[in-house]
XYZ file of C-alpha atoms in Angstrom:
577
model
C -50.346 -55.569 12.670
C -52.627 -55.042 15.349
C -49.276 -57.630 17.624
C -47.089 -54.886 16.584
C -48.809 -51.757 17.946
C -49.564 -53.832 21.409
C -45.451 -53.883 21.154
C -44.979 -50.463 20.645
C -47.573 -49.388 22.857
C -45.680 -51.582 25.800
C -42.088 -50.117 24.449
C -42.823 -46.786 24.579
C -44.905 -46.587 27.811
C -41.578 -48.426 29.120
C -39.821 -45.111 28.210
C -42.237 -43.604 30.033
C -41.849 -45.379 33.085
C -38.345 -45.053 32.525
C -38.069 -41.530 31.616
C -40.151 -41.279 35.493
C -37.257 -42.637 37.451
C -34.552 -41.186 35.526
C -33.279 -38.984 38.145
C -33.988 -34.933 38.447
C -31.514 -32.938 38.590
C -30.568 -30.856 41.914
C -29.927 -27.198 42.542
C -26.386 -26.707 43.815
C -27.343 -22.666 45.394
C -31.199 -23.460 46.650
C -31.573 -24.025 50.437
C -32.911 -27.501 49.429
C -30.258 -28.084 46.984
C -27.257 -27.130 49.753
C -29.204 -29.487 52.142
C -29.579 -32.734 49.488
C -25.834 -32.231 48.696
C -25.115 -32.774 52.576
C -27.613 -35.726 52.995
C -27.759 -37.050 49.038
C -26.692 -40.888 50.465
C -29.408 -41.055 52.827
C -32.400 -39.496 50.127
C -30.928 -40.451 47.104
C -31.431 -38.738 43.740
C -34.592 -36.882 43.242
C -38.016 -37.729 41.929
C -38.825 -34.496 40.437
C -37.494 -30.697 40.198
C -37.775 -28.033 42.856
C -40.700 -26.703 42.821
C -42.681 -23.040 44.486
C -45.552 -22.200 45.750
C -47.551 -19.588 47.707
C -43.970 -19.006 49.539
C -43.046 -23.140 49.809
C -40.581 -25.186 48.445
C -39.916 -29.308 48.246
C -38.494 -31.469 46.006
C -39.050 -34.987 46.352
C -36.351 -37.559 47.029
C -36.070 -41.288 46.629
C -35.810 -41.396 50.317
C -37.705 -38.069 51.797
C -38.680 -34.679 50.852
C -37.092 -31.619 51.948
C -39.431 -28.535 52.493
C -38.092 -24.820 51.723
C -39.550 -21.390 52.419
C -38.116 -18.901 50.187
C -34.906 -17.597 50.939
C -35.651 -19.456 54.507
C -33.874 -22.389 55.604
C -34.736 -25.846 54.820
C -36.011 -29.334 56.582
C -36.236 -33.167 55.606
C -39.462 -34.322 55.714
C -38.093 -38.590 55.861
C -39.573 -41.582 54.058
C -41.525 -43.748 56.764
C -44.386 -42.840 60.252
C -43.384 -39.670 60.325
C -43.742 -39.224 56.850
C -46.394 -41.373 56.214
C -49.189 -39.625 58.691
C -48.023 -36.030 57.525
C -48.856 -36.636 54.311
C -51.913 -38.475 55.433
C -52.870 -35.540 57.949
C -52.926 -33.523 55.394
C -48.936 -32.024 55.160
C -47.491 -28.406 55.393
C -51.432 -26.552 54.088
C -52.242 -28.000 57.400
C -49.498 -28.976 59.826
C -47.318 -26.293 58.604
C -43.419 -25.957 57.967
C -41.340 -28.909 59.731
C -39.309 -26.550 61.391
C -36.912 -29.196 62.929
C -35.173 -32.517 61.573
C -37.106 -35.634 62.789
C -35.616 -36.652 65.912
C -35.468 -40.065 68.282
C -34.703 -43.038 67.522
C -35.519 -45.915 64.826
C -37.891 -47.109 66.404
C -39.722 -43.828 68.070
C -38.918 -41.162 65.769
C -40.449 -37.734 66.227
C -40.961 -34.812 63.979
C -41.926 -30.609 65.149
C -43.693 -28.731 62.538
C -45.520 -25.003 62.871
C -48.511 -25.948 63.872
C -47.799 -29.507 65.367
C -45.658 -32.829 66.123
C -45.411 -35.964 65.095
C -44.498 -38.657 67.067
C -44.670 -42.206 65.784
C -45.750 -45.017 67.788
C -44.526 -48.069 67.258
C -46.636 -50.019 65.910
C -49.443 -48.300 66.690
C -50.531 -44.651 64.844
C -48.221 -42.107 64.913
C -49.494 -39.525 67.831
C -50.063 -36.228 66.662
C -49.202 -32.759 69.274
C -50.859 -29.558 67.106
C -52.379 -25.855 68.164
C -51.703 -24.677 71.328
C -51.282 -28.039 73.171
C -47.891 -28.554 70.390
C -47.009 -24.072 71.531
C -46.749 -24.914 75.085
C -44.748 -28.305 74.902
C -42.139 -26.526 72.279
C -42.725 -23.886 74.879
C -41.149 -26.508 77.561
C -39.419 -28.815 75.677
C -36.271 -28.845 77.333
C -37.532 -27.274 81.251
C -36.338 -29.695 83.156
C -36.849 -32.470 80.223
C -39.523 -31.083 79.078
C -43.405 -33.036 78.036
C -40.936 -35.757 76.550
C -43.513 -38.010 73.765
C -47.655 -38.186 74.255
C -48.825 -41.061 75.783
C -51.990 -40.783 73.547
C -54.593 -38.293 71.447
C -55.558 -35.363 72.980
C -59.452 -35.990 74.738
C -61.443 -33.762 76.844
C -61.814 -35.725 80.034
C -64.412 -36.447 81.533
C -65.459 -33.120 83.104
C -65.180 -31.931 78.823
C -61.888 -30.783 79.534
C -59.387 -31.210 76.694
C -55.926 -32.625 77.338
C -52.976 -34.423 76.549
C -50.923 -36.656 78.782
C -47.146 -37.080 78.275
C -44.898 -38.799 79.226
C -43.697 -35.795 81.259
C -46.160 -34.331 82.364
C -49.725 -33.248 81.217
C -50.801 -30.152 78.915
C -54.728 -28.403 79.621
C -56.555 -26.342 78.021
C -58.003 -23.375 80.274
C -60.404 -20.917 78.921
C -58.173 -21.114 75.544
C -54.853 -21.540 77.074
C -52.790 -24.522 77.081
C -52.066 -24.687 81.245
C -48.741 -27.723 81.409
C -48.091 -29.975 84.186
C -44.124 -31.042 83.647
C -41.375 -33.425 85.158
C -41.708 -33.547 89.164
C -44.351 -30.987 89.619
C -46.420 -33.161 87.645
C -44.965 -36.085 89.131
C -46.664 -34.471 92.263
C -49.845 -33.666 90.436
C -50.151 -37.319 89.627
C -50.058 -38.571 93.191
C -52.824 -36.295 94.363
C -54.702 -38.339 91.739
C -54.415 -35.201 89.200
C -57.380 -32.988 87.995
C -60.303 -35.029 89.678
C -58.490 -34.591 93.326
C -58.307 -31.957 95.652
C -55.477 -29.910 93.489
C -57.638 -29.786 90.593
C -56.239 -28.478 87.414
C -54.229 -25.868 87.242
C -54.654 -22.292 86.568
C -51.258 -21.100 85.356
C -47.986 -22.595 83.961
C -45.310 -23.026 86.111
C -42.642 -19.998 87.840
C -39.517 -19.157 89.130
C -38.849 -18.215 92.495
C -35.583 -17.269 92.652
C -33.714 -21.086 93.137
C -37.127 -22.388 93.362
C -40.246 -23.548 91.318
C -44.250 -22.497 92.139
C -47.430 -24.063 90.500
C -50.965 -22.802 91.254
C -53.734 -25.521 90.840
C -58.100 -24.819 91.841
C -56.936 -26.135 94.965
C -52.878 -25.686 96.493
C -49.785 -25.428 94.994
C -46.823 -27.665 93.796
C -43.377 -26.686 94.732
C -40.522 -27.643 94.230
C -36.309 -27.553 94.445
C -33.274 -29.963 93.805
C -33.231 -29.737 97.550
C -37.119 -30.629 98.325
C -38.268 -32.053 94.828
C -42.006 -31.032 94.305
C -44.413 -31.687 97.018
C -48.054 -29.838 97.707
C -49.285 -27.483 99.598
C -53.320 -28.407 99.726
C -56.442 -27.199 102.301
C -57.103 -27.051 104.690
C -52.927 -26.180 105.187
C -52.251 -23.980 101.996
C -53.801 -20.485 103.580
C -52.044 -21.500 107.268
C -48.637 -22.029 105.261
C -49.224 -18.322 103.758
C -49.736 -17.123 107.110
C -47.186 -17.583 107.824
C -45.637 -16.859 105.201
C -45.722 -19.656 103.109
C -42.220 -20.152 101.111
C -40.555 -17.359 102.791
C -41.910 -18.040 105.841
C -40.446 -19.793 108.632
C -41.306 -22.628 106.703
C -39.907 -22.742 103.716
C -41.332 -25.162 100.915
C -42.344 -28.781 101.989
C -40.675 -31.637 101.936
C -43.303 -33.822 101.436
C -46.949 -33.997 101.040
C -49.528 -34.048 103.328
C -50.354 -37.566 104.896
C -53.257 -38.962 107.014
C -52.733 -39.881 111.072
C -54.691 -41.140 113.447
C -57.712 -38.027 114.513
C -55.456 -35.129 111.932
C -53.515 -34.497 109.249
C -49.203 -33.471 108.946
C -47.026 -31.732 106.446
C -43.442 -31.653 106.690
C -41.735 -28.309 105.779
C -38.388 -27.437 105.873
C -38.283 -25.408 108.645
C -41.562 -27.717 110.960
C -45.091 -28.934 110.207
C -48.119 -27.921 110.887
C -50.382 -30.443 112.403
C -54.556 -30.537 112.020
C -56.846 -32.073 114.328
C -60.189 -33.471 113.278
C -62.169 -31.865 116.381
C -61.158 -28.847 115.796
C -59.823 -28.554 112.056
C -57.009 -25.562 113.512
C -53.452 -26.227 112.240
C -50.788 -25.886 114.417
C -47.541 -25.242 113.683
C -43.899 -26.845 115.347
C -40.771 -25.240 114.039
C -37.661 -26.740 113.372
C -34.822 -26.711 116.906
C -34.681 -28.724 120.099
C -38.744 -28.659 120.491
C -39.685 -30.207 116.905
C -36.866 -32.882 117.624
C -37.237 -33.964 120.717
C -41.023 -33.719 120.353
C -40.215 -36.795 116.900
C -37.991 -38.769 119.712
C -41.085 -39.400 121.801
C -42.954 -40.264 118.729
C -44.502 -37.012 117.393
C -48.256 -36.898 116.654
C -48.810 -40.657 116.761
C -46.374 -40.885 120.168
C -47.709 -39.650 123.736
C -47.838 -36.302 122.881
C -50.460 -36.335 120.690
C -50.875 -34.054 117.888
C -49.425 -30.258 119.081
C -52.392 -28.017 120.926
C -50.745 -24.749 120.520
C -47.603 -22.954 118.502
C -44.403 -22.623 120.622
C -44.268 -19.566 122.652
C -41.001 -17.478 123.684
C -40.629 -16.694 127.275
C -37.251 -15.178 128.928
C -34.230 -18.018 128.693
C -36.464 -20.044 127.013
C -40.151 -21.523 125.408
C -42.405 -24.052 125.621
C -45.161 -25.428 123.122
C -48.518 -27.249 124.559
C -49.730 -30.945 122.870
C -52.791 -33.297 123.918
C -50.636 -35.107 125.569
C -48.487 -32.461 127.979
C -46.118 -29.465 127.113
C -42.204 -29.599 125.799
C -40.120 -27.052 127.658
C -36.908 -25.931 126.546
C -34.481 -23.807 128.420
C -30.835 -22.419 127.521
C -28.034 -24.521 127.650
C -30.891 -27.291 129.761
C -32.203 -28.696 126.916
C -35.741 -30.006 126.457
C -38.523 -31.935 129.059
C -41.771 -32.975 128.875
C -44.403 -31.732 131.572
C -47.669 -33.757 132.484
C -50.718 -30.483 131.529
C -50.896 -29.931 135.444
C -47.785 -29.487 136.390
C -47.072 -27.527 132.980
C -50.271 -25.373 134.847
C -49.085 -24.948 137.854
C -44.874 -24.050 136.264
C -46.433 -21.238 134.154
C -48.954 -19.368 136.858
C -45.244 -17.931 138.121
C -42.472 -20.056 136.817
C -39.831 -17.882 138.869
C -41.473 -20.468 142.072
C -39.906 -23.798 140.991
C -37.191 -22.456 138.074
C -37.261 -24.533 134.755
C -37.488 -28.268 135.143
C -34.200 -30.621 134.820
C -36.290 -34.032 134.084
C -38.995 -34.970 131.937
C -42.521 -35.485 134.363
C -42.590 -39.620 135.174
C -45.024 -41.225 136.799
C -45.993 -43.763 138.928
C -48.663 -44.826 141.226
C -47.584 -41.861 143.955
C -48.752 -39.369 141.215
C -46.941 -37.041 138.903
C -43.185 -36.881 139.966
C -41.206 -33.699 138.980
C -37.986 -32.525 139.103
C -37.569 -28.400 139.168
C -33.652 -25.627 140.071
C -35.490 -25.044 142.888
C -37.787 -28.362 144.205
C -38.747 -32.027 143.813
C -42.915 -32.165 143.695
C -45.664 -35.223 143.391
C -48.821 -34.355 141.681
C -51.808 -36.098 143.095
C -54.781 -36.253 142.384
C -54.845 -32.355 141.917
C -52.824 -31.944 145.013
C -49.133 -30.946 144.472
C -46.627 -32.191 146.853
C -43.091 -31.057 147.383
C -40.569 -34.548 147.977
C -38.939 -33.197 151.693
C -34.903 -34.134 152.466
C -36.244 -36.570 154.906
C -38.916 -39.096 154.266
C -42.880 -38.312 155.183
C -43.277 -42.266 156.992
C -45.004 -43.645 159.711
C -42.917 -41.880 162.526
C -43.189 -38.469 160.044
C -46.282 -36.125 161.685
C -47.281 -33.168 159.642
C -48.696 -30.778 161.133
C -50.575 -27.817 159.271
C -51.530 -24.690 162.119
C -51.295 -21.309 163.096
C -49.039 -19.595 165.110
C -50.126 -22.213 168.584
C -46.565 -24.459 166.667
C -45.120 -21.441 166.617
C -40.853 -23.560 168.339
C -41.672 -26.032 169.940
C -44.517 -25.801 170.744
C -47.281 -28.152 172.963
C -48.313 -29.991 169.336
C -44.865 -30.765 168.162
C -43.463 -32.148 172.178
C -47.155 -33.665 171.943
C -47.668 -35.679 168.735
C -43.296 -36.705 169.418
C -45.046 -37.583 172.510
C -47.200 -39.900 171.119
C -44.460 -41.652 168.726
C -44.035 -39.573 165.696
C -40.589 -38.339 166.664
C -40.112 -36.798 162.905
C -42.021 -33.545 162.864
C -42.773 -31.519 159.199
C -44.408 -27.786 159.956
C -46.642 -26.207 158.386
C -47.317 -23.012 160.457
C -48.587 -20.341 159.501
C -48.806 -17.163 161.908
C -52.029 -14.890 161.831
C -53.985 -17.674 159.767
C -56.232 -19.982 160.278
C -59.484 -21.385 158.132
C -60.006 -18.990 156.519
C -57.687 -16.143 158.016
C -55.317 -15.561 155.122
C -52.162 -16.046 155.697
C -49.396 -13.408 156.005
C -48.158 -11.671 152.552
C -51.754 -13.134 150.485
C -54.936 -12.906 150.473
C -56.257 -16.107 150.779
C -56.857 -18.486 154.134
C -54.434 -22.574 154.331
C -57.367 -23.649 153.106
C -57.906 -21.977 150.141
C -53.967 -21.681 149.581
C -53.871 -25.635 149.895
C -56.118 -26.138 147.231
C -55.018 -23.457 145.031
C -50.759 -25.461 145.264
C -49.966 -22.353 147.290
C -49.060 -24.287 149.957
C -47.768 -27.254 148.964
C -47.495 -29.996 151.761
C -44.777 -32.656 151.706
C -45.305 -36.035 149.977
C -45.576 -39.636 151.680
C -47.049 -41.556 154.070
C -47.003 -39.874 157.069
C -48.148 -41.999 160.353
C -50.631 -38.584 161.214
C -51.969 -35.288 160.072
C -52.388 -32.909 162.557
C -54.626 -29.603 161.672
C -54.738 -26.656 164.528
C -56.496 -23.547 163.292
C -59.635 -21.529 163.958
C -57.734 -19.488 166.564
C -57.906 -16.193 164.016
C -60.995 -17.077 162.139
C -62.599 -16.420 165.834
C -60.469 -13.024 166.200
C -61.356 -12.279 162.884
C -65.192 -13.220 163.766
C -65.467 -14.892 160.409
C -68.618 -17.162 160.430
C -69.350 -20.432 161.500
C -71.159 -21.567 158.892
C -68.168 -20.531 156.643
C -65.045 -21.667 159.216
C -66.908 -25.869 158.905
C -67.668 -25.351 154.862
C -63.918 -24.399 154.949
C -62.972 -27.630 157.121
C -64.517 -30.068 155.660
C -62.745 -28.565 151.987
C -59.223 -29.197 153.982
C -60.421 -32.272 155.596
C -60.620 -33.349 151.729
C -57.416 -32.443 150.191
C -55.683 -33.678 153.452
C -57.435 -37.318 151.976
C -56.660 -37.171 148.664
C -52.401 -35.752 149.532
C -52.496 -38.608 152.477
C -55.295 -41.783 151.408
C -53.275 -44.004 154.157
C -53.274 -41.401 157.241
C -55.292 -40.456 159.884
C -56.163 -36.843 159.932
C -56.552 -35.037 163.942
C -58.764 -31.809 164.323
C -57.975 -30.020 167.419
C -60.007 -27.298 168.634
C -58.818 -23.878 169.908
C -56.761 -23.778 173.100
C -58.156 -21.439 175.447
C -58.792 -20.400 178.856
C -62.248 -20.266 180.802
C -63.343 -17.439 181.367
C -65.172 -15.113 179.291
C -62.614 -13.868 177.617
C -62.170 -16.854 175.351
C -65.744 -17.432 175.279
C -65.650 -17.704 171.281
C -62.914 -19.508 170.790
C -64.226 -22.069 173.505
C -67.451 -21.805 170.934
C -64.486 -22.314 167.755
C -63.401 -25.489 168.988
C -66.824 -26.691 169.221
C -67.513 -26.025 166.505
C -64.849 -27.411 164.536
C -64.299 -30.592 166.891
C -68.011 -31.652 165.603
C -67.867 -31.049 162.448
C -64.513 -33.496 162.074
C -66.173 -36.189 164.258
C -68.748 -35.317 161.589
C -66.821 -35.736 158.315
C -65.368 -39.001 160.110
C -62.082 -37.686 161.315
C -60.725 -37.501 164.810
C -61.369 -34.225 166.621
C -59.271 -32.875 169.664
C -61.023 -30.642 172.308
C -58.556 -28.216 173.830
C -61.249 -25.087 174.834
C -60.093 -24.133 178.168
C -57.050 -26.526 178.784
C -54.645 -23.048 179.516
C -57.443 -22.285 182.667
C -57.438 -26.577 183.054
C -53.819 -27.022 183.602
C -52.260 -23.251 184.763
C -50.277 -22.833 181.510
C -48.033 -19.958 181.629
C -49.321 -17.071 178.361
C -47.335 -15.237 176.782
C -49.966 -12.505 175.836
C -53.814 -12.988 175.732
C -53.772 -16.052 173.283
C -49.719 -17.665 173.136
C -48.346 -19.500 175.882
C -44.813 -19.434 177.051
C -42.534 -22.172 176.415
C -43.309 -23.845 179.706
C -47.144 -23.402 178.918
C -45.641 -25.648 175.657
C -44.421 -27.928 178.367
C -47.027 -28.026 180.853
C -49.811 -28.545 177.702
C -47.405 -31.248 176.087
C -48.006 -34.256 178.200
C -52.418 -34.018 178.221
C -51.774 -33.774 174.399
C -49.915 -36.136 173.685
C -52.479 -38.366 176.366
C -54.936 -36.739 173.954
C -53.398 -37.972 170.429
C -52.821 -41.204 171.475
C -56.271 -41.878 172.645
C -58.089 -40.522 169.835
C -55.528 -42.882 167.077
C -56.269 -45.617 169.157
C -51.894 -46.378 170.304
């Protein structure tokens, strides 16, 4: 009897199990039924009847469940990693209805729900993206590839900010808002060490500016375009960038992140570059064009010019830009030439004086050579010298004088007789050590010191100075004349370190009318000797050699000829020839 009862119970249980496993009917008109009939081969038979509760309808099948809102669309939640995670995480009650079909590969499927996304993670537990993070993910799912799969669950970073990382970006929670970084902009943010780096956290989502994108961060901006990619502009370049019009200005978009270089840093843009010096923290721009191209040819900031020291400046017919190691000058139709700072300063004071440069400054043991439209110059020890058509060599006497050397003077004739057939004469009637050159307010010494009078470059056989008569006429104090004489001797030694210098006194008669001239003669010749320079006193020579005069102080041609042999003898003696 007992055995019979057991048998009956077993058969009854098997019957119930069999009855439970029997397929249930599926509607042909409901959203669930319509969807099942399109996927019946995949989903298999229904396990139960379609039920609706609290606005949600569902029906379970062998390979998944179909959910539908009353009078709404239906979606499948398939059996597997995503479906199991959906059930474990609370299903519809917590994650909401499915809003799309399962996507992805067989080993990495994912599915979107109203309040979250579930992403299978291979052999590891699926990853959930939920709440505001999920809404942000959905919003940007089609933006340049979207954010992609999550790389891990949401978490608080070391500063306490909730973040979630994705293959193609990050989402940060800021003040209750989800702020993503996406694709190339996210890559640029990562290159800058992400939220832990100088850019910090994103302040807002990316926005379009025409065909470009920009995203603002606590410490800067990241700009993107199809042509430039994404690059960040950070402090200290950000303020300078905006001062110059930002992306809408001449610089345009950044083409690379900022980089370090010796003594500073730099960042390149479509229309030029910004450079920052560590020394004074100044930010200076170079603009795209001929000057920028030449700068780069010369090695840019790590070449001979170093960092830019000022902005590009336009002048009539051209422009220039100063750098730590010189200046680049551009002239329309001629090109860009590199000048050293000293040559440039002289040119900038009076550009018309020499015209535009025609070659780069070149330096050798003689000085800094510069070719101009109107001249060739050599700058040596602060002295600017001209390159004469005829070489200045040991056969040359350089004369610096007042009207005493006008014409074929006693100085010219005497120098030639003493063995210097080539004469390079710089004569300024009416001038003196202090007495101003006609048309200016400066005497010979000041004019030479300021490079207004340019002496010839070379190694002359002798330099002869004949000044002082006009200083006497203007009653210049002897002490001031002597100081100017000393300065001139120093300048000449800089210009001609190998050449002997001879200082002539003041040509005069022996009578009382020329007493002041004879006194000045004594003053300048004595000081010359004190400075270790040869000196020739010519006091009273007009009377001594009966030289005819054209006026109270000047000689006639016959007078010059009368004096010349005596001067030649004195000059040879002074030079030991």
